[in-house]
Amino acid sequence: MAHIEPSIPGRERQRVGEPHADGTVAFHVPEYHFCPRCGTRLVPRPEHEAEGGAIRPTCPKCGFVAYYNPVPAVGAVILLDGQVLLVRRAYAPKKDQWSLPAGFMEYGERQMDALAREVREETALVIHSGYLLSVEDASDDPRAHALLIAFLVDDWEGAPRPGDDASEVRWWPLDRPPADMAWRNHARVLARTREVLGG
């Protein structure tokens, strides 16, 4: 039987087992030593009885299991006349480098609500809607293995000004972003934007 590979315009095929796009193969893994529920020291135990199950820090008293999962983040691609709005980071990590308006989601937040909050905090813009653009591993963040959910935002209002953890906001040509982008996955998102828009 022939295998037919469908092609989706503007989308890159991802294959199982491929290395991370930025070449990073190891992520910073947090280490928990005590149970957040009862304070008992965690011990390494297999998650399941089956052979080959993952070894996870587990509380022998209450059964809490520490899962080290990726942390979801959202980022906005905001365009105006062929330019993209970027923010200069005011704090470490990556202080003084440029990034998309972006940040970590809060527990219980919807993606677009988290995006609207982050954009408002960093740029003072109010966004109303956008399109899912890309989902990218953020493997160069020393704080966590983040998973960036990037949106192309086309419905926004206001005048950008820096706030929260941004020291500056600036419009950059989409085809000539700054060389000192803070995160490699943000640079990939901009490349994806150019591809989707045919630029």
Tab-separated table of C-alpha atoms in Angstrom:
chain	number	residue	atom	x	y	z
A	1	MET	CA	0.000	0.000	0.000
A	2	ALA	CA	1.389	3.408	-0.948
A	3	HIS	CA	1.900	5.950	1.803
A	4	ILE	CA	0.501	9.356	0.860
A	5	GLU	CA	1.857	12.379	2.682
A	6	PRO	CA	-0.591	15.258	2.759
A	7	SER	CA	0.858	18.730	2.414
A	8	ILE	CA	-0.516	21.608	4.455
A	9	PRO	CA	0.472	25.022	3.088
A	10	GLY	CA	2.369	27.163	5.566
A	11	ARG	CA	2.995	24.250	7.928
A	12	GLU	CA	6.242	22.396	8.509
A	13	ARG	CA	6.131	18.632	8.914
A	14	GLN	CA	7.565	17.501	12.244
A	15	ARG	CA	8.872	13.984	12.648
A	16	VAL	CA	9.253	11.804	15.701
A	17	GLY	CA	12.812	11.672	17.018
A	18	GLU	CA	14.061	14.792	15.244
A	19	PRO	CA	16.430	16.990	17.270
A	20	HIS	CA	15.127	20.270	18.613
A	21	ALA	CA	15.167	23.018	16.031
A	22	ASP	CA	17.787	25.000	17.920
A	23	GLY	CA	20.003	21.982	18.523
A	24	THR	CA	19.385	21.816	22.275
A	25	VAL	CA	18.978	18.262	23.464
A	26	ALA	CA	18.891	18.723	27.244
A	27	PHE	CA	16.533	20.882	29.268
A	28	HIS	CA	16.942	22.266	32.750
A	29	VAL	CA	15.018	19.872	35.000
A	30	PRO	CA	13.737	21.165	38.347
A	31	GLU	CA	14.503	19.099	41.396
A	32	TYR	CA	11.919	18.744	44.147
A	33	HIS	CA	13.072	17.207	47.404
A	34	PHE	CA	10.017	17.549	49.646
A	35	CYS	CA	6.310	16.951	49.155
A	36	PRO	CA	4.374	20.229	48.712
A	37	ARG	CA	1.342	18.644	50.408
A	38	CYS	CA	2.755	17.160	53.592
A	39	GLY	CA	6.477	18.037	53.667
A	40	THR	CA	7.749	14.458	53.563
A	41	ARG	CA	11.012	13.828	51.702
A	42	LEU	CA	10.319	12.528	48.185
A	43	VAL	CA	11.799	9.228	47.059
A	44	PRO	CA	12.386	7.979	43.494
A	45	ARG	CA	9.801	5.389	42.488
A	46	PRO	CA	8.562	3.951	39.206
A	47	GLU	CA	5.364	5.619	38.070
A	48	HIS	CA	3.786	2.294	37.108
A	49	GLU	CA	4.485	-1.297	38.006
A	50	ALA	CA	5.232	-2.098	34.368
A	51	GLU	CA	8.899	-2.528	33.512
A	52	GLY	CA	10.405	0.546	31.914
A	53	GLY	CA	8.085	2.992	33.662
A	54	ALA	CA	9.451	6.456	34.380
A	55	ILE	CA	11.099	6.995	37.765
A	56	ARG	CA	9.477	10.011	39.434
A	57	PRO	CA	9.895	11.730	42.823
A	58	THR	CA	7.066	10.338	44.937
A	59	CYS	CA	5.866	10.994	48.468
A	60	PRO	CA	5.851	7.743	50.484
A	61	LYS	CA	3.344	9.226	52.921
A	62	CYS	CA	0.545	10.784	50.817
A	63	GLY	CA	1.373	9.454	47.334
A	64	PHE	CA	2.050	12.811	45.652
A	65	VAL	CA	4.018	12.389	42.406
A	66	ALA	CA	6.162	15.225	41.047
A	67	TYR	CA	5.733	15.499	37.281
A	68	TYR	CA	8.261	17.656	35.458
A	69	ASN	CA	6.112	18.911	32.602
A	70	PRO	CA	6.796	21.666	30.070
A	71	VAL	CA	5.464	25.083	31.021
A	72	PRO	CA	3.037	26.707	28.536
A	73	ALA	CA	3.784	30.242	27.391
A	74	VAL	CA	2.100	32.511	24.846
A	75	GLY	CA	3.598	35.016	22.433
A	76	ALA	CA	2.133	37.647	20.111
A	77	VAL	CA	3.180	38.575	16.592
A	78	ILE	CA	1.720	42.078	16.171
A	79	LEU	CA	2.214	43.601	12.731
A	80	LEU	CA	1.820	47.087	11.311
A	81	ASP	CA	2.837	48.083	7.779
A	82	GLY	CA	5.340	45.242	7.404
A	83	GLN	CA	6.832	45.749	10.854
A	84	VAL	CA	6.608	43.595	13.969
A	85	LEU	CA	6.370	44.887	17.528
A	86	LEU	CA	9.145	43.619	19.805
A	87	VAL	CA	10.005	44.349	23.427
A	88	ARG	CA	13.423	44.765	25.032
A	89	ARG	CA	13.637	42.658	28.177
A	90	ALA	CA	14.218	44.676	31.356
A	91	TYR	CA	15.257	41.750	33.574
A	92	ALA	CA	17.226	38.523	33.509
A	93	PRO	CA	17.282	36.116	31.892
A	94	LYS	CA	18.236	37.686	28.553
A	95	LYS	CA	18.182	41.245	29.908
A	96	ASP	CA	18.412	43.936	27.182
A	97	GLN	CA	17.667	41.456	24.401
A	98	TRP	CA	14.596	41.575	22.162
A	99	SER	CA	11.589	39.266	22.151
A	100	LEU	CA	7.985	39.021	21.148
A	101	PRO	CA	5.506	40.229	23.769
A	102	ALA	CA	5.201	36.926	25.602
A	103	GLY	CA	5.017	35.206	28.943
A	104	PHE	CA	3.954	32.196	30.941
A	105	MET	CA	0.305	31.270	31.298
A	106	GLU	CA	-1.300	31.313	34.732
A	107	TYR	CA	-3.075	28.218	35.990
A	108	GLY	CA	-6.655	28.188	34.694
A	109	GLU	CA	-6.071	30.894	32.072
A	110	ARG	CA	-7.243	30.466	28.488
A	111	GLN	CA	-4.551	30.978	25.845
A	112	MET	CA	-5.995	34.201	24.415
A	113	ASP	CA	-6.670	35.627	27.870
A	114	ALA	CA	-3.057	34.950	28.869
A	115	LEU	CA	-1.895	36.537	25.613
A	116	ALA	CA	-4.046	39.628	26.167
A	117	ARG	CA	-2.682	39.983	29.713
A	118	GLU	CA	0.957	39.643	28.651
A	119	VAL	CA	0.586	42.046	25.714
A	120	ARG	CA	-1.175	44.620	27.903
A	121	GLU	CA	1.441	44.300	30.665
A	122	GLU	CA	4.425	44.611	28.318
A	123	THR	CA	3.160	46.998	25.608
A	124	ALA	CA	-0.056	48.641	26.911
A	125	LEU	CA	-1.866	47.430	23.768
A	126	VAL	CA	-5.309	45.864	24.033
A	127	ILE	CA	-5.759	42.824	21.813
A	128	HIS	CA	-9.114	41.282	20.894
A	129	SER	CA	-8.356	38.250	18.738
A	130	GLY	CA	-5.719	36.445	16.721
A	131	TYR	CA	-4.828	33.285	14.835
A	132	LEU	CA	-2.791	30.345	16.067
A	133	LEU	CA	0.508	30.589	14.206
A	134	SER	CA	2.987	28.139	15.685
A	135	VAL	CA	3.822	25.982	18.698
A	136	GLU	CA	7.530	25.893	19.527
A	137	ASP	CA	9.792	24.327	22.130
A	138	ALA	CA	11.683	26.932	24.132
A	139	SER	CA	14.760	24.970	24.980
A	140	ASP	CA	17.117	27.864	25.718
A	141	ASP	CA	15.248	29.247	28.731
A	142	PRO	CA	17.220	28.484	31.912
A	143	ARG	CA	14.047	28.648	34.021
A	144	ALA	CA	12.057	25.839	32.436
A	145	HIS	CA	11.331	23.752	29.373
A	146	ALA	CA	8.678	26.070	27.982
A	147	LEU	CA	6.247	25.428	25.141
A	148	LEU	CA	5.534	28.668	23.282
A	149	ILE	CA	2.090	29.045	21.685
A	150	ALA	CA	2.448	31.888	19.185
A	151	PHE	CA	-0.451	33.878	17.748
A	152	LEU	CA	-0.664	36.268	14.830
A	153	VAL	CA	-2.648	39.165	16.310
A	154	ASP	CA	-4.578	41.250	13.814
A	155	ASP	CA	-7.195	42.866	16.062
A	156	TRP	CA	-5.620	45.296	18.528
A	157	GLU	CA	-5.805	48.907	19.643
A	158	GLY	CA	-3.733	51.479	21.485
A	159	ALA	CA	-0.295	53.040	21.320
A	160	PRO	CA	2.599	50.812	22.416
A	161	ARG	CA	4.648	51.821	25.424
A	162	PRO	CA	6.898	49.697	27.666
A	163	GLY	CA	5.633	48.271	30.906
A	164	ASP	CA	6.072	45.386	33.333
A	165	ASP	CA	9.323	43.614	32.394
A	166	ALA	CA	9.916	45.537	29.128
A	167	SER	CA	12.322	48.472	29.078
A	168	GLU	CA	11.525	49.449	25.482
A	169	VAL	CA	9.063	48.629	22.712
A	170	ARG	CA	9.904	49.129	19.068
A	171	TRP	CA	8.628	48.323	15.584
A	172	TRP	CA	11.159	46.297	13.583
A	173	PRO	CA	11.012	45.328	9.896
A	174	LEU	CA	9.616	41.796	9.790
A	175	ASP	CA	12.348	40.759	7.358
A	176	ARG	CA	15.129	42.387	9.439
A	177	PRO	CA	14.605	41.597	13.131
A	178	PRO	CA	17.393	42.457	15.590
A	179	ALA	CA	20.370	40.118	15.805
A	180	ASP	CA	20.081	39.954	19.589
A	181	MET	CA	16.770	38.106	19.855
A	182	ALA	CA	16.444	36.694	23.370
A	183	TRP	CA	14.931	33.347	22.435
A	184	ARG	CA	15.688	31.204	19.412
A	185	ASN	CA	12.091	30.022	19.226
A	186	HIS	CA	10.927	33.662	18.864
A	187	ALA	CA	13.221	33.984	15.847
A	188	ARG	CA	11.665	30.790	14.461
A	189	VAL	CA	8.192	32.258	14.985
A	190	LEU	CA	9.180	35.350	12.987
A	191	ALA	CA	10.520	33.117	10.209
A	192	ARG	CA	7.247	31.180	10.277
A	193	THR	CA	5.341	34.484	10.051
A	194	ARG	CA	7.272	35.509	6.958
A	195	GLU	CA	6.602	32.102	5.423
A	196	VAL	CA	2.864	32.183	6.166
A	197	LEU	CA	2.539	35.731	4.844
A	198	GLY	CA	4.575	34.891	1.754
A	199	GLY	CA	7.408	37.286	2.557
